[in-house]
PDB file of C-alpha atoms in Angstrom:
ATOM      1  CA  UNK A   1     -35.597  -0.131 -38.617  1.00  0.00           C
ATOM      2  CA  UNK A   2     -32.066   0.310 -37.815  1.00  0.00           C
ATOM      3  CA  UNK A   3     -32.624   0.495 -33.629  1.00  0.00           C
ATOM      4  CA  UNK A   4     -33.998  -2.737 -34.628  1.00  0.00           C
ATOM      5  CA  UNK A   5     -31.386  -3.986 -36.219  1.00  0.00           C
ATOM      6  CA  UNK A   6     -28.449  -3.106 -34.445  1.00  0.00           C
ATOM      7  CA  UNK A   7     -30.200  -3.620 -31.193  1.00  0.00           C
ATOM      8  CA  UNK A   8     -30.700  -7.662 -32.377  1.00  0.00           C
ATOM      9  CA  UNK A   9     -26.605  -7.389 -33.188  1.00  0.00           C
ATOM     10  CA  UNK A  10     -26.274  -6.071 -29.369  1.00  0.00           C
ATOM     11  CA  UNK A  11     -27.398  -9.894 -28.219  1.00  0.00           C
ATOM     12  CA  UNK A  12     -25.792 -11.981 -30.948  1.00  0.00           C
ATOM     13  CA  UNK A  13     -22.505  -9.902 -30.362  1.00  0.00           C
ATOM     14  CA  UNK A  14     -23.259 -10.930 -26.102  1.00  0.00           C
ATOM     15  CA  UNK A  15     -23.997 -14.592 -26.768  1.00  0.00           C
ATOM     16  CA  UNK A  16     -20.931 -15.121 -29.022  1.00  0.00           C
ATOM     17  CA  UNK A  17     -18.558 -13.839 -26.387  1.00  0.00           C
ATOM     18  CA  UNK A  18     -20.077 -15.734 -23.321  1.00  0.00           C
ATOM     19  CA  UNK A  19     -20.180 -19.099 -25.427  1.00  0.00           C
ATOM     20  CA  UNK A  20     -15.925 -18.460 -26.648  1.00  0.00           C
ATOM     21  CA  UNK A  21     -15.808 -17.163 -22.408  1.00  0.00           C
ATOM     22  CA  UNK A  22     -17.332 -20.091 -20.388  1.00  0.00           C
ATOM     23  CA  UNK A  23     -16.133 -18.570 -16.961  1.00  0.00           C
ATOM     24  CA  UNK A  24     -16.605 -15.295 -18.313  1.00  0.00           C
ATOM     25  CA  UNK A  25     -18.661 -12.747 -16.349  1.00  0.00           C
ATOM     26  CA  UNK A  26     -22.299 -11.422 -17.804  1.00  0.00           C
ATOM     27  CA  UNK A  27     -21.361  -8.302 -16.976  1.00  0.00           C
ATOM     28  CA  UNK A  28     -18.100  -8.087 -18.753  1.00  0.00           C
ATOM     29  CA  UNK A  29     -19.669  -9.540 -21.966  1.00  0.00           C
ATOM     30  CA  UNK A  30     -22.898  -7.037 -21.439  1.00  0.00           C
ATOM     31  CA  UNK A  31     -20.526  -4.230 -21.890  1.00  0.00           C
ATOM     32  CA  UNK A  32     -18.549  -5.995 -24.852  1.00  0.00           C
ATOM     33  CA  UNK A  33     -21.319  -5.803 -26.031  1.00  0.00           C
ATOM     34  CA  UNK A  34     -22.589  -2.492 -25.531  1.00  0.00           C
ATOM     35  CA  UNK A  35     -18.883  -1.339 -26.809  1.00  0.00           C
ATOM     36  CA  UNK A  36     -19.044  -2.861 -30.186  1.00  0.00           C
ATOM     37  CA  UNK A  37     -22.424  -1.617 -30.583  1.00  0.00           C
ATOM     38  CA  UNK A  38     -20.815   1.760 -30.557  1.00  0.00           C
ATOM     39  CA  UNK A  39     -17.885   0.862 -32.550  1.00  0.00           C
ATOM     40  CA  UNK A  40     -20.377  -0.556 -35.438  1.00  0.00           C
ATOM     41  CA  UNK A  41     -23.418   2.096 -34.710  1.00  0.00           C
ATOM     42  CA  UNK A  42     -24.667   4.635 -37.202  1.00  0.00           C
ATOM     43  CA  UNK A  43     -25.357   7.140 -34.816  1.00  0.00           C
ATOM     44  CA  UNK A  44     -23.966  11.026 -35.318  1.00  0.00           C
ATOM     45  CA  UNK A  45     -25.031  12.770 -31.784  1.00  0.00           C
ATOM     46  CA  UNK A  46     -24.979  11.556 -28.082  1.00  0.00           C
ATOM     47  CA  UNK A  47     -28.840  12.053 -28.235  1.00  0.00           C
ATOM     48  CA  UNK A  48     -28.554   8.713 -31.204  1.00  0.00           C
ATOM     49  CA  UNK A  49     -26.260   6.747 -29.098  1.00  0.00           C
ATOM     50  CA  UNK A  50     -28.110   7.048 -25.692  1.00  0.00           C
ATOM     51  CA  UNK A  51     -31.702   5.970 -27.413  1.00  0.00           C
ATOM     52  CA  UNK A  52     -29.391   2.783 -29.106  1.00  0.00           C
ATOM     53  CA  UNK A  53     -28.289   1.809 -25.770  1.00  0.00           C
ATOM     54  CA  UNK A  54     -31.122   2.421 -23.735  1.00  0.00           C
ATOM     55  CA  UNK A  55     -32.991   0.252 -26.581  1.00  0.00           C
ATOM     56  CA  UNK A  56     -30.158  -2.342 -26.367  1.00  0.00           C
ATOM     57  CA  UNK A  57     -30.136  -2.371 -22.631  1.00  0.00           C
ATOM     58  CA  UNK A  58     -33.913  -3.170 -22.781  1.00  0.00           C
ATOM     59  CA  UNK A  59     -32.887  -6.204 -25.567  1.00  0.00           C
ATOM     60  CA  UNK A  60     -30.384  -7.659 -23.110  1.00  0.00           C
ATOM     61  CA  UNK A  61     -32.678  -7.591 -20.069  1.00  0.00           C
ATOM     62  CA  UNK A  62     -35.127  -9.249 -22.373  1.00  0.00           C
ATOM     63  CA  UNK A  63     -32.820 -12.681 -22.868  1.00  0.00           C
ATOM     64  CA  UNK A  64     -34.049 -16.047 -21.879  1.00  0.00           C
ATOM     65  CA  UNK A  65     -31.144 -18.562 -20.021  1.00  0.00           C
ATOM     66  CA  UNK A  66     -32.299 -21.437 -20.349  1.00  0.00           C
ATOM     67  CA  UNK A  67     -31.877 -23.734 -17.329  1.00  0.00           C
ATOM     68  CA  UNK A  68     -29.978 -20.819 -15.071  1.00  0.00           C
ATOM     69  CA  UNK A  69     -31.144 -18.285 -12.655  1.00  0.00           C
ATOM     70  CA  UNK A  70     -31.730 -14.694 -13.989  1.00  0.00           C
ATOM     71  CA  UNK A  71     -29.202 -12.479 -14.825  1.00  0.00           C
ATOM     72  CA  UNK A  72     -31.498  -9.247 -15.379  1.00  0.00           C
ATOM     73  CA  UNK A  73     -29.371  -7.860 -11.872  1.00  0.00           C
ATOM     74  CA  UNK A  74     -26.207  -8.325 -13.441  1.00  0.00           C
ATOM     75  CA  UNK A  75     -27.378  -7.172 -16.806  1.00  0.00           C
ATOM     76  CA  UNK A  76     -29.003  -4.245 -15.228  1.00  0.00           C
ATOM     77  CA  UNK A  77     -25.728  -3.050 -12.883  1.00  0.00           C
ATOM     78  CA  UNK A  78     -23.585  -2.945 -15.896  1.00  0.00           C
ATOM     79  CA  UNK A  79     -25.661  -1.310 -18.597  1.00  0.00           C
ATOM     80  CA  UNK A  80     -26.835   1.260 -15.721  1.00  0.00           C
ATOM     81  CA  UNK A  81     -23.171   1.948 -15.471  1.00  0.00           C
ATOM     82  CA  UNK A  82     -22.045   2.196 -18.340  1.00  0.00           C
ATOM     83  CA  UNK A  83     -24.867   4.644 -19.603  1.00  0.00           C
ATOM     84  CA  UNK A  84     -23.248   6.360 -17.157  1.00  0.00           C
ATOM     85  CA  UNK A  85     -19.465   6.547 -18.148  1.00  0.00           C
ATOM     86  CA  UNK A  86     -20.990   7.417 -22.072  1.00  0.00           C
ATOM     87  CA  UNK A  87     -23.205  10.995 -19.828  1.00  0.00           C
ATOM     88  CA  UNK A  88     -19.824  11.557 -17.787  1.00  0.00           C
ATOM     89  CA  UNK A  89     -17.837  11.225 -20.930  1.00  0.00           C
ATOM     90  CA  UNK A  90     -20.302  13.223 -23.611  1.00  0.00           C
ATOM     91  CA  UNK A  91     -19.857  16.369 -20.451  1.00  0.00           C
ATOM     92  CA  UNK A  92     -16.267  15.559 -20.717  1.00  0.00           C
ATOM     93  CA  UNK A  93     -15.529  16.281 -24.319  1.00  0.00           C
ATOM     94  CA  UNK A  94     -17.704  17.980 -26.772  1.00  0.00           C
ATOM     95  CA  UNK A  95     -16.955  16.718 -29.718  1.00  0.00           C
ATOM     96  CA  UNK A  96     -19.262  13.623 -31.119  1.00  0.00           C
ATOM     97  CA  UNK A  97     -16.028  11.702 -32.462  1.00  0.00           C
ATOM     98  CA  UNK A  98     -13.269  11.749 -29.830  1.00  0.00           C
ATOM     99  CA  UNK A  99     -16.103  11.108 -27.201  1.00  0.00           C
ATOM    100  CA  UNK A 100     -17.178   8.070 -28.976  1.00  0.00           C
ATOM    101  CA  UNK A 101     -13.177   7.043 -29.536  1.00  0.00           C
ATOM    102  CA  UNK A 102     -13.188   7.411 -25.304  1.00  0.00           C
ATOM    103  CA  UNK A 103     -15.868   5.289 -25.029  1.00  0.00           C
ATOM    104  CA  UNK A 104     -15.373   2.513 -26.432  1.00  0.00           C
ATOM    105  CA  UNK A 105     -11.378   2.826 -24.984  1.00  0.00           C
ATOM    106  CA  UNK A 106     -13.375   2.588 -21.599  1.00  0.00           C
ATOM    107  CA  UNK A 107     -15.463   0.599 -22.905  1.00  0.00           C
ATOM    108  CA  UNK A 108     -12.592  -2.021 -23.301  1.00  0.00           C
ATOM    109  CA  UNK A 109     -10.612  -0.776 -20.014  1.00  0.00           C
ATOM    110  CA  UNK A 110     -14.238  -1.964 -18.103  1.00  0.00           C
ATOM    111  CA  UNK A 111     -14.136  -5.620 -19.475  1.00  0.00           C
ATOM    112  CA  UNK A 112     -10.189  -5.914 -18.870  1.00  0.00           C
ATOM    113  CA  UNK A 113     -11.413  -4.721 -14.863  1.00  0.00           C
ATOM    114  CA  UNK A 114     -14.136  -6.698 -14.278  1.00  0.00           C
ATOM    115  CA  UNK A 115     -12.457 -10.006 -16.372  1.00  0.00           C
ATOM    116  CA  UNK A 116      -9.296  -9.571 -13.421  1.00  0.00           C
ATOM    117  CA  UNK A 117     -12.255  -8.549 -10.468  1.00  0.00           C
ATOM    118  CA  UNK A 118     -12.353 -11.871  -9.874  1.00  0.00           C
ATOM    119  CA  UNK A 119      -8.701 -12.549  -9.347  1.00  0.00           C
ATOM    120  CA  UNK A 120      -8.548  -9.355  -7.201  1.00  0.00           C
ATOM    121  CA  UNK A 121     -11.099 -10.639  -4.648  1.00  0.00           C
ATOM    122  CA  UNK A 122      -9.679 -13.866  -4.512  1.00  0.00           C
ATOM    123  CA  UNK A 123      -6.241 -12.105  -3.802  1.00  0.00           C
ATOM    124  CA  UNK A 124      -8.692  -9.537  -0.926  1.00  0.00           C
ATOM    125  CA  UNK A 125     -10.281 -12.980   0.443  1.00  0.00           C
ATOM    126  CA  UNK A 126      -7.081 -14.632   1.000  1.00  0.00           C
ATOM    127  CA  UNK A 127      -6.399 -13.503   4.908  1.00  0.00           C
ATOM    128  CA  UNK A 128      -9.852 -14.790   5.450  1.00  0.00           C
ATOM    129  CA  UNK A 129      -9.219 -17.911   5.080  1.00  0.00           C
ATOM    130  CA  UNK A 130      -7.027 -19.874   8.100  1.00  0.00           C
ATOM    131  CA  UNK A 131      -5.615 -23.546   8.104  1.00  0.00           C
ATOM    132  CA  UNK A 132      -8.108 -26.068  10.161  1.00  0.00           C
ATOM    133  CA  UNK A 133     -11.048 -24.165   8.624  1.00  0.00           C
ATOM    134  CA  UNK A 134     -14.570 -25.174   8.352  1.00  0.00           C
ATOM    135  CA  UNK A 135     -16.230 -23.042   5.865  1.00  0.00           C
ATOM    136  CA  UNK A 136     -19.919 -22.991   4.771  1.00  0.00           C
ATOM    137  CA  UNK A 137     -20.860 -22.352   0.879  1.00  0.00           C
ATOM    138  CA  UNK A 138     -24.203 -22.511  -0.207  1.00  0.00           C
ATOM    139  CA  UNK A 139     -24.945 -22.855  -4.342  1.00  0.00           C
ATOM    140  CA  UNK A 140     -22.147 -22.373  -6.459  1.00  0.00           C
ATOM    141  CA  UNK A 141     -20.089 -19.364  -7.569  1.00  0.00           C
ATOM    142  CA  UNK A 142     -17.299 -18.811  -9.523  1.00  0.00           C
ATOM    143  CA  UNK A 143     -16.148 -16.105  -7.183  1.00  0.00           C
ATOM    144  CA  UNK A 144     -16.680 -18.122  -4.537  1.00  0.00           C
ATOM    145  CA  UNK A 145     -14.730 -20.952  -6.589  1.00  0.00           C
ATOM    146  CA  UNK A 146     -12.144 -18.657  -6.977  1.00  0.00           C
ATOM    147  CA  UNK A 147     -11.483 -17.816  -3.795  1.00  0.00           C
ATOM    148  CA  UNK A 148     -11.167 -21.000  -2.528  1.00  0.00           C
ATOM    149  CA  UNK A 149      -8.945 -22.563  -5.050  1.00  0.00           C
ATOM    150  CA  UNK A 150      -6.845 -19.070  -4.420  1.00  0.00           C
ATOM    151  CA  UNK A 151      -6.303 -20.718  -0.737  1.00  0.00           C
ATOM    152  CA  UNK A 152      -5.906 -23.591  -1.190  1.00  0.00           C
ATOM    153  CA  UNK A 153      -3.260 -22.912  -4.137  1.00  0.00           C
ATOM    154  CA  UNK A 154      -1.379 -20.627  -1.549  1.00  0.00           C
ATOM    155  CA  UNK A 155      -0.918 -23.581   1.061  1.00  0.00           C
ATOM    156  CA  UNK A 156      -4.274 -23.374   3.242  1.00  0.00           C
ATOM    157  CA  UNK A 157      -4.970 -26.045   4.299  1.00  0.00           C
ATOM    158  CA  UNK A 158      -8.930 -26.017   4.880  1.00  0.00           C
ATOM    159  CA  UNK A 159     -12.333 -28.301   4.557  1.00  0.00           C
ATOM    160  CA  UNK A 160     -15.241 -26.864   2.902  1.00  0.00           C
ATOM    161  CA  UNK A 161     -18.862 -27.987   3.763  1.00  0.00           C
ATOM    162  CA  UNK A 162     -21.533 -27.281   0.804  1.00  0.00           C
ATOM    163  CA  UNK A 163     -25.204 -27.313   0.628  1.00  0.00           C
ATOM    164  CA  UNK A 164     -26.787 -29.219  -1.737  1.00  0.00           C
ATOM    165  CA  UNK A 165     -28.567 -25.927  -3.109  1.00  0.00           C
ATOM    166  CA  UNK A 166     -32.358 -27.243  -4.247  1.00  0.00           C
ATOM    167  CA  UNK A 167     -33.901 -26.218  -6.335  1.00  0.00           C
ATOM    168  CA  UNK A 168     -31.065 -26.374  -9.310  1.00  0.00           C
ATOM    169  CA  UNK A 169     -28.790 -28.396  -7.122  1.00  0.00           C
ATOM    170  CA  UNK A 170     -25.665 -26.431  -7.722  1.00  0.00           C
ATOM    171  CA  UNK A 171     -23.467 -27.275  -5.034  1.00  0.00           C
ATOM    172  CA  UNK A 172     -22.847 -30.289  -6.996  1.00  0.00           C
ATOM    173  CA  UNK A 173     -20.594 -28.504  -9.067  1.00  0.00           C
ATOM    174  CA  UNK A 174     -19.170 -26.354  -6.249  1.00  0.00           C
ATOM    175  CA  UNK A 175     -18.298 -29.875  -4.691  1.00  0.00           C
ATOM    176  CA  UNK A 176     -16.308 -31.030  -8.124  1.00  0.00           C
ATOM    177  CA  UNK A 177     -14.435 -28.164  -9.196  1.00  0.00           C
ATOM    178  CA  UNK A 178     -13.338 -27.425  -5.386  1.00  0.00           C
ATOM    179  CA  UNK A 179     -12.625 -31.667  -5.033  1.00  0.00           C
ATOM    180  CA  UNK A 180     -10.398 -30.800  -8.499  1.00  0.00           C
ATOM    181  CA  UNK A 181      -8.492 -28.208  -6.721  1.00  0.00           C
ATOM    182  CA  UNK A 182      -7.395 -31.109  -4.053  1.00  0.00           C
ATOM    183  CA  UNK A 183     -10.103 -29.190  -1.388  1.00  0.00           C
ATOM    184  CA  UNK A 184     -11.603 -31.762   1.005  1.00  0.00           C
ATOM    185  CA  UNK A 185     -15.450 -31.469   0.840  1.00  0.00           C
ATOM    186  CA  UNK A 186     -18.379 -32.640   2.248  1.00  0.00           C
ATOM    187  CA  UNK A 187     -22.155 -32.100   0.953  1.00  0.00           C
ATOM    188  CA  UNK A 188     -24.968 -32.093   3.166  1.00  0.00           C
ATOM    189  CA  UNK A 189     -28.874 -31.142   2.460  1.00  0.00           C
ATOM    190  CA  UNK A 190     -29.902 -27.559   2.188  1.00  0.00           C
ATOM    191  CA  UNK A 191     -32.004 -28.326   5.652  1.00  0.00           C
ATOM    192  CA  UNK A 192     -28.910 -29.924   7.918  1.00  0.00           C
ATOM    193  CA  UNK A 193     -27.382 -25.912   7.558  1.00  0.00           C
ATOM    194  CA  UNK A 194     -28.727 -25.572  11.759  1.00  0.00           C
ATOM    195  CA  UNK A 195     -26.829 -29.158  12.450  1.00  0.00           C
ATOM    196  CA  UNK A 196     -23.300 -28.056  11.060  1.00  0.00           C
ATOM    197  CA  UNK A 197     -23.712 -24.437  11.978  1.00  0.00           C
ATOM    198  CA  UNK A 198     -21.015 -25.160  14.908  1.00  0.00           C
ATOM    199  CA  UNK A 199     -18.047 -26.766  13.703  1.00  0.00           C
ATOM    200  CA  UNK A 200     -18.362 -24.351  10.657  1.00  0.00           C
ATOM    201  CA  UNK A 201     -15.461 -21.335  10.934  1.00  0.00           C
ATOM    202  CA  UNK A 202     -17.409 -18.910   8.200  1.00  0.00           C
ATOM    203  CA  UNK A 203     -20.032 -19.236   5.629  1.00  0.00           C
ATOM    204  CA  UNK A 204     -19.043 -17.789   2.373  1.00  0.00           C
ATOM    205  CA  UNK A 205     -21.774 -17.453  -0.213  1.00  0.00           C
ATOM    206  CA  UNK A 206     -21.711 -14.900  -3.837  1.00  0.00           C
ATOM    207  CA  UNK A 207     -24.267 -12.526  -4.893  1.00  0.00           C
ATOM    208  CA  UNK A 208     -26.779 -11.886  -8.035  1.00  0.00           C
ATOM    209  CA  UNK A 209     -26.335  -8.474  -6.562  1.00  0.00           C
ATOM    210  CA  UNK A 210     -25.964  -6.372  -4.102  1.00  0.00           C
ATOM    211  CA  UNK A 211     -27.788  -3.169  -3.001  1.00  0.00           C
ATOM    212  CA  UNK A 212     -27.915   0.027  -1.588  1.00  0.00           C
ATOM    213  CA  UNK A 213     -28.237  -1.339   1.859  1.00  0.00           C
ATOM    214  CA  UNK A 214     -25.777  -3.672   1.767  1.00  0.00           C
ATOM    215  CA  UNK A 215     -27.979  -6.671   2.345  1.00  0.00           C
ATOM    216  CA  UNK A 216     -27.349  -9.353  -0.872  1.00  0.00           C
ATOM    217  CA  UNK A 217     -30.362 -10.676  -3.345  1.00  0.00           C
ATOM    218  CA  UNK A 218     -28.931 -14.706  -3.975  1.00  0.00           C
ATOM    219  CA  UNK A 219     -29.860 -18.345  -5.002  1.00  0.00           C
ATOM    220  CA  UNK A 220     -32.549 -18.769  -2.721  1.00  0.00           C
ATOM    221  CA  UNK A 221     -31.775 -19.989   0.436  1.00  0.00           C
ATOM    222  CA  UNK A 222     -29.093 -17.802   1.160  1.00  0.00           C
ATOM    223  CA  UNK A 223     -31.168 -15.408   3.873  1.00  0.00           C
ATOM    224  CA  UNK A 224     -31.757 -19.125   6.002  1.00  0.00           C
ATOM    225  CA  UNK A 225     -28.241 -19.659   6.126  1.00  0.00           C
ATOM    226  CA  UNK A 226     -26.988 -16.136   7.150  1.00  0.00           C
ATOM    227  CA  UNK A 227     -29.862 -16.031   9.694  1.00  0.00           C
ATOM    228  CA  UNK A 228     -28.834 -19.340  11.286  1.00  0.00           C
ATOM    229  CA  UNK A 229     -25.481 -18.482  11.318  1.00  0.00           C
ATOM    230  CA  UNK A 230     -26.459 -14.607  12.870  1.00  0.00           C
ATOM    231  CA  UNK A 231     -27.776 -16.805  15.604  1.00  0.00           C
ATOM    232  CA  UNK A 232     -24.073 -18.997  16.153  1.00  0.00           C
ATOM    233  CA  UNK A 233     -22.397 -15.773  15.920  1.00  0.00           C
ATOM    234  CA  UNK A 234     -20.358 -17.507  12.566  1.00  0.00           C
ATOM    235  CA  UNK A 235     -18.903 -14.428  10.400  1.00  0.00           C
ATOM    236  CA  UNK A 236     -21.282 -14.865   6.949  1.00  0.00           C
ATOM    237  CA  UNK A 237     -19.469 -13.219   4.038  1.00  0.00           C
ATOM    238  CA  UNK A 238     -20.636 -12.300   0.606  1.00  0.00           C
ATOM    239  CA  UNK A 239     -17.708 -12.269  -2.180  1.00  0.00           C
ATOM    240  CA  UNK A 240     -18.693 -10.301  -4.965  1.00  0.00           C
ATOM    241  CA  UNK A 241     -17.893  -8.301  -8.188  1.00  0.00           C
ATOM    242  CA  UNK A 242     -18.145  -4.074  -7.426  1.00  0.00           C
ATOM    243  CA  UNK A 243     -19.934  -3.920 -10.583  1.00  0.00           C
ATOM    244  CA  UNK A 244     -23.015  -6.318  -9.304  1.00  0.00           C
ATOM    245  CA  UNK A 245     -23.215  -3.227  -6.854  1.00  0.00           C
ATOM    246  CA  UNK A 246     -27.376  -2.292  -7.892  1.00  0.00           C
ATOM    247  CA  UNK A 247     -29.243   0.749  -6.714  1.00  0.00           C
ATOM    248  CA  UNK A 248     -31.793  -1.548  -5.794  1.00  0.00           C
ATOM    249  CA  UNK A 249     -33.379  -1.062  -2.253  1.00  0.00           C
ATOM    250  CA  UNK A 250     -35.456  -3.651  -1.223  1.00  0.00           C
ATOM    251  CA  UNK A 251     -37.127  -3.591   1.990  1.00  0.00           C
ATOM    252  CA  UNK A 252     -38.135  -7.735   2.750  1.00  0.00           C
ATOM    253  CA  UNK A 253     -36.776 -10.608   1.521  1.00  0.00           C
ATOM    254  CA  UNK A 254     -39.552 -10.520  -0.987  1.00  0.00           C
ATOM    255  CA  UNK A 255     -39.374  -7.528  -2.056  1.00  0.00           C
ATOM    256  CA  UNK A 256     -37.494  -7.982  -4.956  1.00  0.00           C
ATOM    257  CA  UNK A 257     -37.041  -6.774  -9.097  1.00  0.00           C
ATOM    258  CA  UNK A 258     -39.346  -8.633 -11.150  1.00  0.00           C
ATOM    259  CA  UNK A 259     -36.723 -10.991 -13.074  1.00  0.00           C
ATOM    260  CA  UNK A 260     -36.168 -12.682  -9.393  1.00  0.00           C
ATOM    261  CA  UNK A 261     -39.261 -12.500  -8.496  1.00  0.00           C
ATOM    262  CA  UNK A 262     -41.413 -16.147  -7.631  1.00  0.00           C
ATOM    263  CA  UNK A 263     -43.203 -18.085 -10.611  1.00  0.00           C
ATOM    264  CA  UNK A 264     -46.558 -19.304  -9.662  1.00  0.00           C
ATOM    265  CA  UNK A 265     -45.834 -22.673  -8.290  1.00  0.00           C
ATOM    266  CA  UNK A 266     -46.049 -25.738 -10.311  1.00  0.00           C
ATOM    267  CA  UNK A 267     -48.969 -28.276  -9.302  1.00  0.00           C
ATOM    268  CA  UNK A 268     -47.808 -32.074  -8.842  1.00  0.00           C
ATOM    269  CA  UNK A 269     -49.895 -34.771  -7.834  1.00  0.00           C
ATOM    270  CA  UNK A 270     -52.643 -32.134  -7.381  1.00  0.00           C
ATOM    271  CA  UNK A 271     -50.052 -30.206  -4.340  1.00  0.00           C
ATOM    272  CA  UNK A 272     -48.880 -27.065  -5.079  1.00  0.00           C
ATOM    273  CA  UNK A 273     -45.451 -26.519  -4.973  1.00  0.00           C
ATOM    274  CA  UNK A 274     -44.013 -22.895  -4.741  1.00  0.00           C
ATOM    275  CA  UNK A 275     -40.571 -22.119  -6.131  1.00  0.00           C
ATOM    276  CA  UNK A 276     -39.319 -18.569  -5.311  1.00  0.00           C
ATOM    277  CA  UNK A 277     -35.809 -18.502  -7.227  1.00  0.00           C
ATOM    278  CA  UNK A 278     -33.934 -15.797  -4.696  1.00  0.00           C
ATOM    279  CA  UNK A 279     -34.182 -14.254  -1.551  1.00  0.00           C
ATOM    280  CA  UNK A 280     -32.995 -10.787   0.166  1.00  0.00           C
ATOM    281  CA  UNK A 281     -30.188 -10.913   2.472  1.00  0.00           C
ATOM    282  CA  UNK A 282     -30.371  -7.895   5.170  1.00  0.00           C
ATOM    283  CA  UNK A 283     -26.946  -6.265   5.533  1.00  0.00           C
ATOM    284  CA  UNK A 284     -27.607  -7.000   9.669  1.00  0.00           C
ATOM    285  CA  UNK A 285     -27.048 -10.401   8.621  1.00  0.00           C
ATOM    286  CA  UNK A 286     -23.521 -10.047   6.380  1.00  0.00           C
ATOM    287  CA  UNK A 287     -20.326  -9.657   8.673  1.00  0.00           C
ATOM    288  CA  UNK A 288     -17.991  -8.125   5.176  1.00  0.00           C
ATOM    289  CA  UNK A 289     -18.277  -7.706   1.830  1.00  0.00           C
ATOM    290  CA  UNK A 290     -15.132  -9.011   0.014  1.00  0.00           C
ATOM    291  CA  UNK A 291     -14.485  -7.064  -3.091  1.00  0.00           C
ATOM    292  CA  UNK A 292     -12.576  -5.742  -5.785  1.00  0.00           C
ATOM    293  CA  UNK A 293     -12.578  -2.428  -4.598  1.00  0.00           C
ATOM    294  CA  UNK A 294     -11.787  -3.933  -1.468  1.00  0.00           C
ATOM    295  CA  UNK A 295     -12.984  -5.375   1.893  1.00  0.00           C
ATOM    296  CA  UNK A 296     -16.271  -3.394   2.393  1.00  0.00           C
ATOM    297  CA  UNK A 297     -18.826  -3.572   5.640  1.00  0.00           C
ATOM    298  CA  UNK A 298     -22.259  -3.696   4.529  1.00  0.00           C
ATOM    299  CA  UNK A 299     -22.719  -0.060   5.489  1.00  0.00           C
ATOM    300  CA  UNK A 300     -20.223   1.367   2.693  1.00  0.00           C
ATOM    301  CA  UNK A 301     -21.812  -0.288  -0.168  1.00  0.00           C
ATOM    302  CA  UNK A 302     -23.953   2.684  -0.800  1.00  0.00           C
ATOM    303  CA  UNK A 303     -20.582   4.924  -0.405  1.00  0.00           C
ATOM    304  CA  UNK A 304     -19.529   3.130  -3.191  1.00  0.00           C
ATOM    305  CA  UNK A 305     -22.120   3.241  -5.051  1.00  0.00           C
ATOM    306  CA  UNK A 306     -21.569   6.595  -5.249  1.00  0.00           C
ATOM    307  CA  UNK A 307     -18.839   6.509  -6.436  1.00  0.00           C
ATOM    308  CA  UNK A 308     -19.446   4.415  -9.282  1.00  0.00           C
ATOM    309  CA  UNK A 309     -22.382   6.330 -10.188  1.00  0.00           C
ATOM    310  CA  UNK A 310     -21.536   9.582  -9.612  1.00  0.00           C
TER     311      UNK A 310
END
């Protein structure tokens, strides 16, 4: 069927774009793929287009990322934002062809904005990184590395303490990325955060998704780092693109979307080993969110979501 063929094409376009843009953002790739689908689709009404987009979104959400953490939250947020664009544009413009043109333009513009959002965040984060600081980073995040590289380029001298980031141990990727940029780095065990917290001036992490409450879903251990930072009265800042703002409202550290939920434990030497991939850090533990639409307090996130969606 046409939908099946076009759906498969969406996934293919997505993967091609990701291969071309190694450091590219998942959301940008999704918008690219959806925009391309609108360009090439044989749909002749908005209704058909919306059905196609819904099907494509489901297919993108099914994708598996080998050896990486789930990207479902980002994908869903990007697809839902795009679907909002479609409905809005359809209401503004009655004529289907004109509407289709406008959607393609908007899609391209969204992708461009999303592309520069990391640079904007780095600029917004700049005043928070000061000479002589020790900054604690948990796991790997493109945005966080971008912020720190930008600060170092601007002549700020600081050091970074990186957690190992079990189970993927992506702290090593962070450490080598920052060291290449001439930033002094020290690595610690995930369990040593409490031990070093007094030396730390600020914690900076990324996010897989920013929830409606202003809390974040992120790599496992983030909540633990935040709890220790809060107890030691150290600022806990999150660098995140606004396209990761998602309409989720978790109520506890385990209240996560299916893709981020804990899988059954693996067994080694007869011992059950649990490996939850992500946790939820409540807004009460977050000082500021450094985003491309400004520096926000957690409580400002729901207002921004309303602006993005309505």
